[in-house]
Each structure stands twice: as C-alpha cells, then as structure tokens.
CSV table of C-alpha atoms in Angstrom, one decimal:
chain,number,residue,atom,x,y,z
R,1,UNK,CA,-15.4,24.5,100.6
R,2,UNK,CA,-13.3,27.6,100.2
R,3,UNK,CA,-13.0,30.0,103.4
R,4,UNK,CA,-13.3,33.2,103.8
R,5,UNK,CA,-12.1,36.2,106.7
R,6,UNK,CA,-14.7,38.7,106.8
R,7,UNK,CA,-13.6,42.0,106.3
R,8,UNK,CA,-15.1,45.4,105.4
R,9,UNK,CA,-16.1,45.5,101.5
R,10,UNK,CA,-13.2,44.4,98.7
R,11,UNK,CA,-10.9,44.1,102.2
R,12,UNK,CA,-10.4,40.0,102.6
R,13,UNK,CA,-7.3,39.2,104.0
R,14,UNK,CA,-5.8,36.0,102.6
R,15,UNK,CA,-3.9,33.2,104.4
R,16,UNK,CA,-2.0,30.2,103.3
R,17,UNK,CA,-3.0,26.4,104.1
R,18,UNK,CA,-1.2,23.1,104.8
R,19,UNK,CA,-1.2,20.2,103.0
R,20,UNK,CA,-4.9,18.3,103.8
R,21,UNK,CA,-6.1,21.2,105.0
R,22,UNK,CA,-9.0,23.7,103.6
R,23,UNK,CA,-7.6,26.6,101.4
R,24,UNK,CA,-8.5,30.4,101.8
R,25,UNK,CA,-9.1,32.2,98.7
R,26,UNK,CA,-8.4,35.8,98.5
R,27,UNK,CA,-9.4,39.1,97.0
R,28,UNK,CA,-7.4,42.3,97.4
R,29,UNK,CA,-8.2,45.7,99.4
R,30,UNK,CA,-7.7,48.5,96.2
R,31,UNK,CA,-9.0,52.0,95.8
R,32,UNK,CA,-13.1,52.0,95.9
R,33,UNK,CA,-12.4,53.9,92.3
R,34,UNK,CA,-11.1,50.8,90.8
R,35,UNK,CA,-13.6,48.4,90.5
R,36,UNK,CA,-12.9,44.5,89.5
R,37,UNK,CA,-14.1,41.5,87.3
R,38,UNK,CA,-16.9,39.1,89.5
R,39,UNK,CA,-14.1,37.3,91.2
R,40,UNK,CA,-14.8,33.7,90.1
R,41,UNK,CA,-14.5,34.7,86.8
R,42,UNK,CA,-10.9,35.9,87.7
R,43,UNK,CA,-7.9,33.0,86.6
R,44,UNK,CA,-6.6,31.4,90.0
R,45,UNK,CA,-3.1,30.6,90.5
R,46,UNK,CA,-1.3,28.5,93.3
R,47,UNK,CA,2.0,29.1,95.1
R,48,UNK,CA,3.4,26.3,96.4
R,49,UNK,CA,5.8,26.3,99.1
R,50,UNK,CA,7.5,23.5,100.4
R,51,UNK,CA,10.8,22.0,102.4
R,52,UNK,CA,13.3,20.5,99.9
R,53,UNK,CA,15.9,18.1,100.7
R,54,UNK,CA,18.6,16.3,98.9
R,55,UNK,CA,16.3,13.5,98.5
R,56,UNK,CA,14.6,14.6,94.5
R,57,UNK,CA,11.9,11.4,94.7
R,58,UNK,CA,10.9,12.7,98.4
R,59,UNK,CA,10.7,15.9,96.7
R,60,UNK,CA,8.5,15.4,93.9
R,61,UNK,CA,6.2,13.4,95.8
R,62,UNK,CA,5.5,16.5,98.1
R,63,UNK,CA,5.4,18.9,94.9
R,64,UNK,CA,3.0,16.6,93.2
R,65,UNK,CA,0.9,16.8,95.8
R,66,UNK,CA,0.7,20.0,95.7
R,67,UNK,CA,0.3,20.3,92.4
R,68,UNK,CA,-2.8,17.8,92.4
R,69,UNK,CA,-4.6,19.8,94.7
R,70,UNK,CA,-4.0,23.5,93.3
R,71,UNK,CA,-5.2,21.6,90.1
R,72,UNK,CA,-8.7,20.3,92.1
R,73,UNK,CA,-9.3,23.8,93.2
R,74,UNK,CA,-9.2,25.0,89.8
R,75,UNK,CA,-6.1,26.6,89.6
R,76,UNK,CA,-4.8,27.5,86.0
R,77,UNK,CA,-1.1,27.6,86.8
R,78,UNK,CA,1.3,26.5,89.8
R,79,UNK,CA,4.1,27.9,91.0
R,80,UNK,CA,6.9,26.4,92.9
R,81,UNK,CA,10.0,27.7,94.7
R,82,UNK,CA,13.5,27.6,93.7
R,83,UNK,CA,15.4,24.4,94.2
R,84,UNK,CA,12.0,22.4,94.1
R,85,UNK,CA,14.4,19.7,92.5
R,86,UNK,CA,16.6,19.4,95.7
R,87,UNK,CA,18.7,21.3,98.5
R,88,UNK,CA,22.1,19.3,99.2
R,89,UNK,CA,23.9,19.5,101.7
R,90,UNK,CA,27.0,20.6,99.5
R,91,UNK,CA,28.4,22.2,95.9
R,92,UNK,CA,29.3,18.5,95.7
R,93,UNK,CA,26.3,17.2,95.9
R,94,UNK,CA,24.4,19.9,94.5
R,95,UNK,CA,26.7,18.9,91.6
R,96,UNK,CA,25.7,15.3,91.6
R,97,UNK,CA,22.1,15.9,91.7
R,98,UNK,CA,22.0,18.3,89.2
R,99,UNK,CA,20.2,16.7,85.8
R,100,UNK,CA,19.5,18.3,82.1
R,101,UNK,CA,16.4,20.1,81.3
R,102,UNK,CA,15.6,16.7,79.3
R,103,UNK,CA,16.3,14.4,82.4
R,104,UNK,CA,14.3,12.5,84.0
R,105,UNK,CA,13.1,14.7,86.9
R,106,UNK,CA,11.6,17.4,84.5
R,107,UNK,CA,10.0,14.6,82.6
R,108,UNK,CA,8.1,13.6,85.8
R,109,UNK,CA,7.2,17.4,86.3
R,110,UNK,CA,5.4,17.4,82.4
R,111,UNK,CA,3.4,14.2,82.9
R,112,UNK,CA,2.7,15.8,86.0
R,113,UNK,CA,1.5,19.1,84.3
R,114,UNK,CA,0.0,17.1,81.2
R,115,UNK,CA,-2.3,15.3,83.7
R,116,UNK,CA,-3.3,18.0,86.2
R,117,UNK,CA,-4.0,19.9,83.0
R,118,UNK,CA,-2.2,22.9,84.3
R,119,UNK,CA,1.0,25.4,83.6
R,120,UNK,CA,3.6,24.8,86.1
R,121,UNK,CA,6.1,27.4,87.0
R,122,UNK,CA,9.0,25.3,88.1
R,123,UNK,CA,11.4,27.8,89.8
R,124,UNK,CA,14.9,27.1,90.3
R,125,UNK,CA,16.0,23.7,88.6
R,126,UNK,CA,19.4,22.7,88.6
R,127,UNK,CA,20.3,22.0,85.1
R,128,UNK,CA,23.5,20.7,83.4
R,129,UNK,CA,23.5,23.1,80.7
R,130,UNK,CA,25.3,22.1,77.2
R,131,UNK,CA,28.5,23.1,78.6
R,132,UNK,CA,28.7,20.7,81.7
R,133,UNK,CA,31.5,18.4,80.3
R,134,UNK,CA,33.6,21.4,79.9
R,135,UNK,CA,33.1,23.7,83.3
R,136,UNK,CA,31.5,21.4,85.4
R,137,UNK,CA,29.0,24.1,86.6
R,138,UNK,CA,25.6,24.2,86.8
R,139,UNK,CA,22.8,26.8,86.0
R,140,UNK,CA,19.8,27.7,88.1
R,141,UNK,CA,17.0,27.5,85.8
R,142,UNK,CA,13.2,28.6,86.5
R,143,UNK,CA,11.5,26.4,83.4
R,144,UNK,CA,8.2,27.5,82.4
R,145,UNK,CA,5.9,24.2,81.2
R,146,UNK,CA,2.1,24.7,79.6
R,147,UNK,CA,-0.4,22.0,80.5
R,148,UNK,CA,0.7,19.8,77.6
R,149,UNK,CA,3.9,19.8,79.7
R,150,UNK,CA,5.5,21.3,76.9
R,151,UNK,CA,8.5,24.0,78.0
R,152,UNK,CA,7.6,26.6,76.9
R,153,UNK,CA,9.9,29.4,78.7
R,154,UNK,CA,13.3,29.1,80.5
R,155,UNK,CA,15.7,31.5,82.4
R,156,UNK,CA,18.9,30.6,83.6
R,157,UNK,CA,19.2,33.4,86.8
R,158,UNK,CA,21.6,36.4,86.1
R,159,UNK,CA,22.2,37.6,89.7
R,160,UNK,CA,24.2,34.6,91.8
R,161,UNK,CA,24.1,34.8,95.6
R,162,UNK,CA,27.7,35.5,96.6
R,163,UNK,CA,26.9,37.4,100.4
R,164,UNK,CA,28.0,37.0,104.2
R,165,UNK,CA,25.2,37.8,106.5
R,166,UNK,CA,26.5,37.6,109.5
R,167,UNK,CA,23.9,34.6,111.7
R,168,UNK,CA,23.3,33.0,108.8
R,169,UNK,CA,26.7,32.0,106.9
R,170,UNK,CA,28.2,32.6,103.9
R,171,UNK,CA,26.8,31.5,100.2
R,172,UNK,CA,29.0,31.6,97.4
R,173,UNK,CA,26.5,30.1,94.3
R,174,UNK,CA,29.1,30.9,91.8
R,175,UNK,CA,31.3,28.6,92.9
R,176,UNK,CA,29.1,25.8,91.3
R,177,UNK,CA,27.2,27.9,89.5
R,178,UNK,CA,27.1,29.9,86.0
R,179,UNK,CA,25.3,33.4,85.5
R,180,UNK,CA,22.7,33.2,82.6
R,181,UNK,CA,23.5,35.7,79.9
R,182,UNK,CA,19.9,36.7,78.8
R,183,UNK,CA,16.5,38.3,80.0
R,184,UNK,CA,13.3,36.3,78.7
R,185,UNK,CA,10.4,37.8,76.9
R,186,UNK,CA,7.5,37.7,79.2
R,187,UNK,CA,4.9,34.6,78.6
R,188,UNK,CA,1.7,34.5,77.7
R,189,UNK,CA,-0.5,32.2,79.9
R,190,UNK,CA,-3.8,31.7,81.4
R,191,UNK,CA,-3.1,34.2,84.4
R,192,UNK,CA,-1.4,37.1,81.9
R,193,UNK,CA,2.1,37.7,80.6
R,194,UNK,CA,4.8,36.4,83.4
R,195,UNK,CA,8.0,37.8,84.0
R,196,UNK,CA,10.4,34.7,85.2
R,197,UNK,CA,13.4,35.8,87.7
R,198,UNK,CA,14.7,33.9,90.5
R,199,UNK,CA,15.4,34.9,94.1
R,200,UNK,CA,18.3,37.2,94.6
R,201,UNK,CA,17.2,39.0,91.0
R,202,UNK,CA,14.5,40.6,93.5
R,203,UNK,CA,17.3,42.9,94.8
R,204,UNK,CA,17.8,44.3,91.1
R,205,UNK,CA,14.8,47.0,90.4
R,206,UNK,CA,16.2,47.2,86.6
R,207,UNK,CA,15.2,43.6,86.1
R,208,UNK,CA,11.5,43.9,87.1
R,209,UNK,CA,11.4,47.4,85.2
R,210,UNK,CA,12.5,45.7,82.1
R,211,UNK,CA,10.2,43.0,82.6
R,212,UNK,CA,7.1,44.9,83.1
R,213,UNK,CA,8.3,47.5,80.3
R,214,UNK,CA,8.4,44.2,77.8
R,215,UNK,CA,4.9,43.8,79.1
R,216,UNK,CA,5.0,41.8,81.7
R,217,UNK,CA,1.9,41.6,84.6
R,218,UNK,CA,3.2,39.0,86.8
R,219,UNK,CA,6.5,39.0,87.9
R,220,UNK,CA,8.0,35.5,89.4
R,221,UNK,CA,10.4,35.3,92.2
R,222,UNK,CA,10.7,31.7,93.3
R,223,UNK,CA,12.7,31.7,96.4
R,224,UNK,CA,15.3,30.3,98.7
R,225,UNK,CA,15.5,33.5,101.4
R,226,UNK,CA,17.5,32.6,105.0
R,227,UNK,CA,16.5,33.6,108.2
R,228,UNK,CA,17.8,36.8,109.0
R,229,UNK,CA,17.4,38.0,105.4
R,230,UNK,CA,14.0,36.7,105.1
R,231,UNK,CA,12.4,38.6,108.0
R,232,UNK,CA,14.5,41.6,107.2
R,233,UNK,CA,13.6,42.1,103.5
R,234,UNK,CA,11.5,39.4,102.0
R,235,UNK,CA,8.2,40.9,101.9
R,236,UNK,CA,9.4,44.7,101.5
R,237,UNK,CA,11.3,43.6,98.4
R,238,UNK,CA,8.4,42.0,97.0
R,239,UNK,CA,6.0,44.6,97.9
R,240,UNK,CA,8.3,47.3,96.2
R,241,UNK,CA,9.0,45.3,93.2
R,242,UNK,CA,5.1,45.2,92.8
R,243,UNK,CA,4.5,49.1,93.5
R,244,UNK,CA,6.9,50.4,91.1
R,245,UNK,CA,6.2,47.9,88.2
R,246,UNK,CA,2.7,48.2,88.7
R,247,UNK,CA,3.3,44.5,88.5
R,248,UNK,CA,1.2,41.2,90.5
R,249,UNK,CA,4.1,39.4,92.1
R,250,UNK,CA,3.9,35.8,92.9
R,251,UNK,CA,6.9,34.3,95.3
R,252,UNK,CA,7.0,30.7,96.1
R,253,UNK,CA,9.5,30.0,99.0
R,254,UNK,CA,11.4,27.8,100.7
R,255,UNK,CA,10.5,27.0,104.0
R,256,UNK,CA,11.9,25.4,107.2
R,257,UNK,CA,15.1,23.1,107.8
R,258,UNK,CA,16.3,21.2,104.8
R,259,UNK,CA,19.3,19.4,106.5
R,260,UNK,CA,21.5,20.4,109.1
R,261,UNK,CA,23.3,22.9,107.8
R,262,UNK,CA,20.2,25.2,106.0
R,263,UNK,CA,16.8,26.5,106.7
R,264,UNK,CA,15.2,28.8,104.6
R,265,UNK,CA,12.1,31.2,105.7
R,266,UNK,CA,9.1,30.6,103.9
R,267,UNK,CA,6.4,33.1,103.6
R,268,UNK,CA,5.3,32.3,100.3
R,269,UNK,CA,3.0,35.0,98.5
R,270,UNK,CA,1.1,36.9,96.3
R,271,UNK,CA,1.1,41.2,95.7
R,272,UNK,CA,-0.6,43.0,94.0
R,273,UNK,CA,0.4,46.3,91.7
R,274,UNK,CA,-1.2,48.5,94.8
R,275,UNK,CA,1.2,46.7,96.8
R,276,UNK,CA,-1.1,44.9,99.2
R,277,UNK,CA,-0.4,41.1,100.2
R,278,UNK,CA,-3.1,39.1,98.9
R,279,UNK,CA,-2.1,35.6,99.6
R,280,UNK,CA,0.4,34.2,102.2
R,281,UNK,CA,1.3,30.5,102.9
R,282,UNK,CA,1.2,29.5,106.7
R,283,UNK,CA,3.7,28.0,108.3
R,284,UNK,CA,5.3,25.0,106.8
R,285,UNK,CA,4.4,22.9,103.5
R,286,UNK,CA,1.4,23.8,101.8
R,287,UNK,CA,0.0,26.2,99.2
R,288,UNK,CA,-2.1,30.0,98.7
R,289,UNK,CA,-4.6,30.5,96.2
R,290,UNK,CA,-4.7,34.5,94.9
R,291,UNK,CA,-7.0,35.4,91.8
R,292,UNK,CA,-5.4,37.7,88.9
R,293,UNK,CA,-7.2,40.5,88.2
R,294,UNK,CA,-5.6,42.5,84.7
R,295,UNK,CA,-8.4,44.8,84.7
R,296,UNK,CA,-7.5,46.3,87.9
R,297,UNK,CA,-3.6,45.9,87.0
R,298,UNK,CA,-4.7,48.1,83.9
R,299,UNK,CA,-6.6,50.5,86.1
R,300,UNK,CA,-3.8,51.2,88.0
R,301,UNK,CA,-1.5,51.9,85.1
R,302,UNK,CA,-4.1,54.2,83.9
R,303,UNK,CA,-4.8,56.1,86.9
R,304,UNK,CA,-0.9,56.1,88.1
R,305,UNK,CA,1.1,56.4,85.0
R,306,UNK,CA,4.8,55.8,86.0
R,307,UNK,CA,5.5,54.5,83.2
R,308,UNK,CA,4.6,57.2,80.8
R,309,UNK,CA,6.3,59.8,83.1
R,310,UNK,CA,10.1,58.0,83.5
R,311,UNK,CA,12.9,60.4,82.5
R,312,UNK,CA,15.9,58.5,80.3
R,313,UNK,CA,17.2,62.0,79.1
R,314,UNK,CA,18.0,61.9,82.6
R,315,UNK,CA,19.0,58.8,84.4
R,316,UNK,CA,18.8,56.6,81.0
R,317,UNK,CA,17.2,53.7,79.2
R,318,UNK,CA,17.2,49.9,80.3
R,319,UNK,CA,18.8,48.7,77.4
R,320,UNK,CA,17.3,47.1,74.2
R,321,UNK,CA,14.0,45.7,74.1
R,322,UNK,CA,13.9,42.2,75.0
R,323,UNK,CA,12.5,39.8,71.8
C-alpha cells in the first residue's frame, strides 16, 4: 500500500524509500488557480538511486531490482543515475570496463526493460564509441530504451567535469573522456517529451533553455554530485533549471561510498515547473515515485509566459533548432 504525509490540500510532501521498503507517492503543492488531472490518472515515473561500484554484475543486480519494483508499482518509465554501469576506482579501469552501446551490459538492461514492460532512462553509460581503437577515450552516454528495449534516444554529455573543489579532490573526465558534439531532440514517451543531459550539463542554463524551447517537459539530469558540491548546489541547480524552463526535472543520483577513494551525495529527485520538490530518495539505495502532470506544466506556461516574453534582439538566440 502506497503512503501518504498528510498535509493541507494539494500540499503532500514526498519522500524516497529503500529497497523492501513501502514507497510514498507524491503530489505537488501549486497555485490553488491551477488545478490538476485525478492523480491516478497521472503517468508515474521512478528515480532510482543507487551505490555503484566497479563490480557491473553487482551493479545490475541492484538496478534490476529496482527496476522490478518501480515496474510493480506501475511506473511507466525508470530513471537511473549516471554511471549505473560502474564507478572504478581509476581512468584505467574506467577504461577497462567501459563496453559499446551493443555490449553485453546494455543487452541485459533491454531484456530487462522488454520484460518489466517499461522505458528505462539509463543515465551515464560508459561507451566505446566507433572511435575507440583510434583515441582510446570513452563517452558518457545517457541511452534512452522504450519497453521493447529498443534504443530509442542517446546523448553523449557535452559539458566534462574538469574542477578542483577543494575537500573533495580534483576530477579531470577529459582525460578519459570525449565531449559529445550534439544536443538531442526531446523524446516522446509515456511521461511527455524528455530532455536527456547528464550531471555537470545542470550548471549550463543554455542547455535546458534549448531543451525546453525544442519542447521538452521533462528535463533529465542523472547524477554523480560529491559531497561538498552536492549540499552546496545540488538541489538549487535543479530547482532553478525547473523554474526557468518551466520544465519537470527528474535527477537520479549517486549515493554513498563507492570505493575508497569516492562517495557521491545522493538526494535523488523530482521538481516540478513551480519549482517545488515533489519526490526525494532517502538515504541510501532505493527509489521515489512522482506523477507527471502536463496539464499543470501547460498551466504554468500559460499563466507565466517566459517564453513568449525572452528578448534575442538583445542578449541573442540559442542557436538553431535542434532536429
């Protein structure tokens, strides 16, 4: 049985839930003028956040399981975080581990999603691209599959993490990593037309805005955030991407230690285009259920029309429109 925390009218707070543990479903606090679909008619998605290691087998178990159960509670679509696949404990190793999009791994994940009968937003795969033999680089690739398991969207990440913060050591993704050269179109699926970025992309506003412009209504930031970034700007970077692209965002995170040398802060969750938090994971492994509501989405846009009112005679356009 689903849970709920009583709140005043349309206000129900959301938390996460662990693994084997009952779920809370959420709705979202909104302006009283901007009323909403029954909410079980509503399309449920799952964010899943878990604790990667190098060990991919380990890893897929836990993601399957996850997977399984946002599938029993009648989710439509999944997501997962970024490196889902694996975290090593080195470029080495990332190296080693990395696989091609047809590889074995992602063939696991599209039984997986043919079975569960749901779309799975895998968020930050380590794929040999075509040009392996020649750079021996990788790219970090969030691969959308439908529920025939069929890819049917992927996008190689265009920002790479190259930072020192001090307390939490340096990153330098480029070294193993190449940038991808191209946006994707949004998506059409069974929650609305999603946006794929990855991670560090949330630190770009011109990505989401180009997104959402393309018509986009769910932006995707599967994550990997550290520990004194994470508490710092995690959810204010999320909340902001939502409020400005009039956009739901859905993070899936990392969470916890991975090895001895990384940890990563979790907080998985959902936003909506008001900018409230609608969903959160708990702490740990485990998933948050949020419902999708486009009729309030197109509320908002019709009762706050930023996008109608942006100025490119003065501050310019955002390029060409993405096919």
């Amino acid at each position: 049985m689903l849970g709920f925390i009583t709140r005043p009218p349309h206000q129900l707070l959301c938390t996460g839930y662990r693994l084997l543990r009952t779920p809370v479903l959420c709705t979202q606090p909104r302006p009283r003028t901007m009323s909403s679909s029954t909410s079980w008619e509503l399309p449920l998605v799952a964010v899943c956040q878990v604790t990667s290691t190098p060990n991919k087998q380990e890893n897929f178990k836990t993601c399957a399981e996850l997977v399984q159960e946002a599938a029993r509670l009648g989710a439509c679509l999944a997501f997962l975080p970024e490196a889902f696949d694996f975290i090593a404990r080195n470029p080495a190793e990332t190296l080693l581990l990395s696989e091609p999009l047809n590889g074995d791994l992602l063939g696991q994940y599209s039984q997986l999603a043919r079975e569960c009968g749901i779309w799975l937003s895998l968020g930050g795969f380590h794929e040999r691209g075509q040009d392996w033999e020649q750079n021996q680089k990788i790219y970090n690739c969030h691969v959308l599959l439908n529920s025939k398991g069929s890819v049917v969207a992927s996008y190689r990440k265009t920002h790479l993490c190259d930072v020192e913060i001090p307390g939490q050591g340096p990153m330098r993704e480029s070294n193993y990593t190449k940038p991808g050269g191209t946006l994707e179109p949004p998506v059409k699926t069974p929650a609305g037309k999603v946006g794929l970025a990855i991670c560090y992309d949330m630190r770009f506003p011109e990505l989401s805005l180009k997104l959402a412009q393309a018509g986009a209504e769910i932006l995707t930031y599967p994550s990997a955030f550290g520990s004194v970034t994470g508490p710092a700007h995690w959810e204010v970077l999320l909340r902001a991407r939502a409020i400005e692209s009039q956009c739901y965002v859905i993070a899936a995170a990392q969470c916890g230690r991975h090895h001895e040398t990384r940890a990563s802060y979790g907080h998985s969750m959902v936003v909506d285009p008001w900018g409230t938090v609608v969903a959160r994971c708990s702490e740990g492994p485990g998933l948050c259920l949020a419902r999708i509501d486009l009729h309030f989405l197109q509320q908002m846009r019709q009762h706050l029309p930023v996008f109608q009112h942006r100025r490119p005679d003065l501050y310019g356009s955002l390029g060409h429109p993405l096919s």
